[in-house]
Every structure is written in C-alpha cells, then in structure tokens.
Amino acid sequence: MYKFKIADIKFSHLLQNLMNDTFTQAYENIHTEENIKKYINKNFTTKLVSGILSSKTAICTIAFKEKFPVGFYILKDKECPFNINNTSIELKQLYILKSEYNMGLGKKLFTSAVHVTKNLNKKYIWLTVSDKNIQAKSFYEKADFKKIGIAKKISVGTDILSSSVMIYKI
C-alpha cells in the first residue's frame, strides 16, 4: 500500500509542500490560520528544506500511496539535550496527511526510522513534542516513548507552547 523513498535534493519542492500540508492539518485545531502561516513561512522555506535534504547529518524518508506523497520523517544526527553519551538520534519530524490518520502509516514510518537508527548503531531516538499536540503525544506514548524532560518553548506565530523531550530505547 505504501512505498518509502529516501529523499534527496530532488524532492525539495515535494517535501516542502508535504511539510506545509501535514503541519497545517496537525495544528489547525490548535492554532489560528495566521499563526500556522507564520510558522510555515519561517520554518519550511525552500532554503531550509533544501538544507535538510542536502545535509550529511539528516535522513528524510517520504511515504507514497500510489504516486502521491502522504507522510514523511526526518532523522537528524543530533545528541539529545539530556546527555546520553552520544548514543541517540533526533526524530526531528514525523508527519502524515490527515487522510492517512489511523491507517497504520505513522507506525510504519516510525518502524522505518527505528530500522535506520539501528543501522546507525544508535541506542535511542529522541524528539521534542508540543504539549498541546495531544494526538502526537499519544502516538509516541503508545510507541513506548518516555518523557525525560522539559524542552524549549515552541513558537507558532504568536502562540508560545511548552514542549517535552521524549526518548525511545532501541
């Protein structure tokens, strides 16, 4: 049903659109349209997306359903702010389109991220999640992530959100 492709710089425009759509859908019930647009315009620029895809420290995988992109994740080789001896990798983003909610895609993307992490000989995956994103927090808790601390505040336009650092042991 789903096919995964590791994205390179050729996927910049596609990934940028997917980031915009999935972020908007994930947060449309939490933030105003104006704040979402401010966040997207700041964080999903062509330059930033191209930088991710050309980075030697990031891996992006995009999920396709038939020919259409429906989700993605980005792993970044960045140590957890709660030092665990350089044995972790950050799950920077994992988003899917609303049309794929409750279809198992999120779990399949996460399983793929775990496989990549194992191949990199890392022992943990860590992430930062907004405390207001109940759906995402629930997903990560069901996947056996554990909260290990408080993260930096996240700004979405004029909204300032608390967030948590969660960790998953491979």
GROMACS .gro file of C-alpha atoms in nm:
model
  170
    1MET     CA    1   0.000   0.000   0.000
    2TYR     CA    2   0.276   0.247   0.095
    3LYS     CA    3   0.617   0.284  -0.064
    4PHE     CA    4   0.901   0.461   0.114
    5LYS     CA    5   1.171   0.658  -0.063
    6ILE     CA    6   1.475   0.821   0.088
    7ALA     CA    7   1.456   1.182  -0.022
    8ASP     CA    8   1.741   1.381  -0.168
    9ILE     CA    9   1.760   1.735  -0.301
   10LYS     CA   10   1.537   1.645  -0.599
   11PHE     CA   11   1.249   1.609  -0.352
   12SER     CA   12   1.279   1.964  -0.211
   13HIS     CA   13   0.962   2.110  -0.359
   14LEU     CA   14   0.760   1.796  -0.289
   15LEU     CA   15   0.881   1.779   0.073
   16GLN     CA   16   0.819   2.149   0.129
   17ASN     CA   17   0.457   2.112   0.014
   18LEU     CA   18   0.412   1.799   0.224
   19MET     CA   19   0.555   1.975   0.530
   20ASN     CA   20   0.315   2.266   0.480
   21ASP     CA   21   0.011   2.042   0.436
   22THR     CA   22   0.084   1.800   0.719
   23PHE     CA   23   0.176   2.074   0.967
   24THR     CA   24  -0.139   2.269   0.882
   25GLN     CA   25  -0.356   1.961   0.925
   26ALA     CA   26  -0.188   1.861   1.251
   27TYR     CA   27  -0.230   2.204   1.409
   28GLU     CA   28  -0.544   2.351   1.251
   29ASN     CA   29  -0.744   2.284   1.570
   30ILE     CA   30  -0.474   2.429   1.795
   31HIS     CA   31  -0.353   2.747   1.620
   32THR     CA   32  -0.505   3.019   1.409
   33GLU     CA   33  -0.454   3.007   1.034
   34GLU     CA   34  -0.241   3.322   1.062
   35ASN     CA   35  -0.007   3.167   1.322
   36ILE     CA   36   0.026   2.849   1.118
   37LYS     CA   37   0.119   3.053   0.810
   38LYS     CA   38   0.378   3.249   1.011
   39TYR     CA   39   0.535   2.924   1.132
   40ILE     CA   40   0.539   2.769   0.785
   41ASN     CA   41   0.686   3.082   0.626
   42LYS     CA   42   0.965   3.083   0.884
   43ASN     CA   43   1.041   2.710   0.915
   44PHE     CA   44   0.960   2.549   0.580
   45THR     CA   45   1.138   2.781   0.339
   46THR     CA   46   1.290   2.646   0.021
   47LYS     CA   47   1.636   2.720   0.161
   48LEU     CA   48   1.574   2.533   0.488
   49VAL     CA   49   1.414   2.231   0.319
   50SER     CA   50   1.697   2.212   0.065
   51GLY     CA   51   1.943   2.236   0.354
   52ILE     CA   52   1.784   1.938   0.527
   53LEU     CA   53   1.788   1.728   0.212
   54SER     CA   54   2.149   1.812   0.130
   55SER     CA   55   2.275   1.769   0.487
   56LYS     CA   56   2.507   1.484   0.573
   57THR     CA   57   2.354   1.470   0.923
   58ALA     CA   58   1.987   1.429   0.821
   59ILE     CA   59   1.790   1.146   0.664
   60CYS     CA   60   1.446   1.206   0.520
   61THR     CA   61   1.207   0.932   0.413
   62ILE     CA   62   0.884   1.009   0.229
   63ALA     CA   63   0.588   0.770   0.217
   64PHE     CA   64   0.392   0.744  -0.107
   65LYS     CA   65   0.047   0.598  -0.161
   66GLU     CA   66   0.037   0.518  -0.529
   67LYS     CA   67   0.214   0.824  -0.672
   68PHE     CA   68   0.109   1.067  -0.401
   69PRO     CA   69   0.325   1.172  -0.102
   70VAL     CA   70   0.129   1.114   0.219
   71GLY     CA   71   0.383   1.135   0.501
   72PHE     CA   72   0.748   1.165   0.597
   73TYR     CA   73   1.001   1.158   0.874
   74ILE     CA   74   1.333   1.330   0.926
   75LEU     CA   75   1.607   1.188   1.145
   76LYS     CA   76   1.887   1.422   1.245
   77ASP     CA   77   2.219   1.310   1.391
   78LYS     CA   78   2.196   1.537   1.692
   79GLU     CA   79   2.258   1.435   2.052
   80CYS     CA   80   1.973   1.460   2.300
   81PRO     CA   81   1.980   1.771   2.522
   82PHE     CA   82   1.968   1.530   2.818
   83ASN     CA   83   2.309   1.377   2.757
   84ILE     CA   84   2.300   1.006   2.689
   85ASN     CA   85   2.661   0.973   2.574
   86ASN     CA   86   2.625   1.033   2.200
   87THR     CA   87   2.409   0.725   2.155
   88SER     CA   88   2.096   0.893   2.018
   89ILE     CA   89   1.946   1.044   1.708
   90GLU     CA   90   1.668   1.302   1.687
   91LEU     CA   91   1.336   1.228   1.522
   92LYS     CA   92   1.304   1.585   1.400
   93GLN     CA   93   0.967   1.538   1.233
   94LEU     CA   94   0.717   1.265   1.161
   95TYR     CA   95   0.401   1.385   0.992
   96ILE     CA   96   0.128   1.229   0.783
   97LEU     CA   97  -0.166   1.371   0.594
   98LYS     CA   98  -0.497   1.367   0.779
   99SER     CA   99  -0.639   1.131   0.514
  100GLU     CA  100  -0.393   0.867   0.643
  101TYR     CA  101  -0.470   0.904   1.015
  102ASN     CA  102  -0.549   0.571   1.182
  103MET     CA  103  -0.436   0.374   0.875
  104GLY     CA  104  -0.107   0.250   1.026
  105LEU     CA  105   0.117   0.483   0.827
  106GLY     CA  106   0.257   0.662   1.132
  107LYS     CA  107   0.356   0.329   1.286
  108LYS     CA  108   0.515   0.214   0.958
  109LEU     CA  109   0.715   0.537   0.928
  110PHE     CA  110   0.827   0.504   1.289
  111THR     CA  111   0.929   0.140   1.233
  112SER     CA  112   1.135   0.255   0.934
  113ALA     CA  113   1.300   0.524   1.150
  114VAL     CA  114   1.386   0.261   1.413
  115HIS     CA  115   1.544   0.041   1.144
  116VAL     CA  116   1.758   0.333   1.017
  117THR     CA  117   1.858   0.417   1.376
  118LYS     CA  118   1.969   0.058   1.440
  119ASN     CA  119   2.178   0.064   1.122
  120LEU     CA  120   2.349   0.378   1.251
  121ASN     CA  121   2.432   0.195   1.576
  122LYS     CA  122   2.236   0.438   1.789
  123LYS     CA  123   2.063   0.319   2.104
  124TYR     CA  124   1.794   0.585   2.141
  125ILE     CA  125   1.561   0.803   1.938
  126TRP     CA  126   1.463   1.131   2.099
  127LEU     CA  127   1.220   1.404   2.000
  128THR     CA  128   1.056   1.724   2.111
  129VAL     CA  129   0.678   1.738   2.102
  130SER     CA  130   0.439   2.022   2.179
  131ASP     CA  131   0.243   1.957   2.496
  132LYS     CA  132  -0.069   2.081   2.315
  133ASN     CA  133  -0.036   1.824   2.037
  134ILE     CA  134  -0.228   1.554   2.223
  135GLN     CA  135  -0.256   1.328   1.917
  136ALA     CA  136   0.122   1.323   1.863
  137LYS     CA  137   0.199   1.275   2.233
  138SER     CA  138  -0.045   0.984   2.247
  139PHE     CA  139   0.112   0.827   1.936
  140TYR     CA  140   0.460   0.847   2.087
  141GLU     CA  141   0.347   0.715   2.425
  142LYS     CA  142   0.183   0.414   2.253
  143ALA     CA  143   0.515   0.357   2.071
  144ASP     CA  144   0.687   0.336   2.415
  145PHE     CA  145   0.850   0.680   2.418
  146LYS     CA  146   0.904   0.809   2.772
  147LYS     CA  147   0.912   1.173   2.875
  148ILE     CA  148   1.254   1.259   3.014
  149GLY     CA  149   1.231   1.635   3.049
  150ILE     CA  150   1.103   1.972   2.951
  151ALA     CA  151   1.213   2.116   2.617
  152LYS     CA  152   1.244   2.472   2.494
  153LYS     CA  153   0.929   2.669   2.424
  154ILE     CA  154   0.797   2.637   2.069
  155SER     CA  155   0.670   2.948   1.890
  156VAL     CA  156   0.393   2.912   1.636
  157GLY     CA  157   0.329   3.269   1.530
  158THR     CA  158   0.221   3.447   1.847
  159ASP     CA  159   0.147   3.122   2.033
  160ILE     CA  160   0.418   3.012   2.275
  161LEU     CA  161   0.390   2.644   2.366
  162SER     CA  162   0.551   2.427   2.627
  163SER     CA  163   0.705   2.108   2.497
  164SER     CA  164   0.855   1.783   2.621
  165VAL     CA  165   1.158   1.575   2.531
  166MET     CA  166   1.071   1.210   2.488
  167ILE     CA  167   1.303   0.917   2.431
  168TYR     CA  168   1.267   0.570   2.282
  169LYS     CA  169   1.512   0.291   2.365
  170ILE     CA  170   1.605   0.073   2.066
   0.00000   0.00000   0.00000
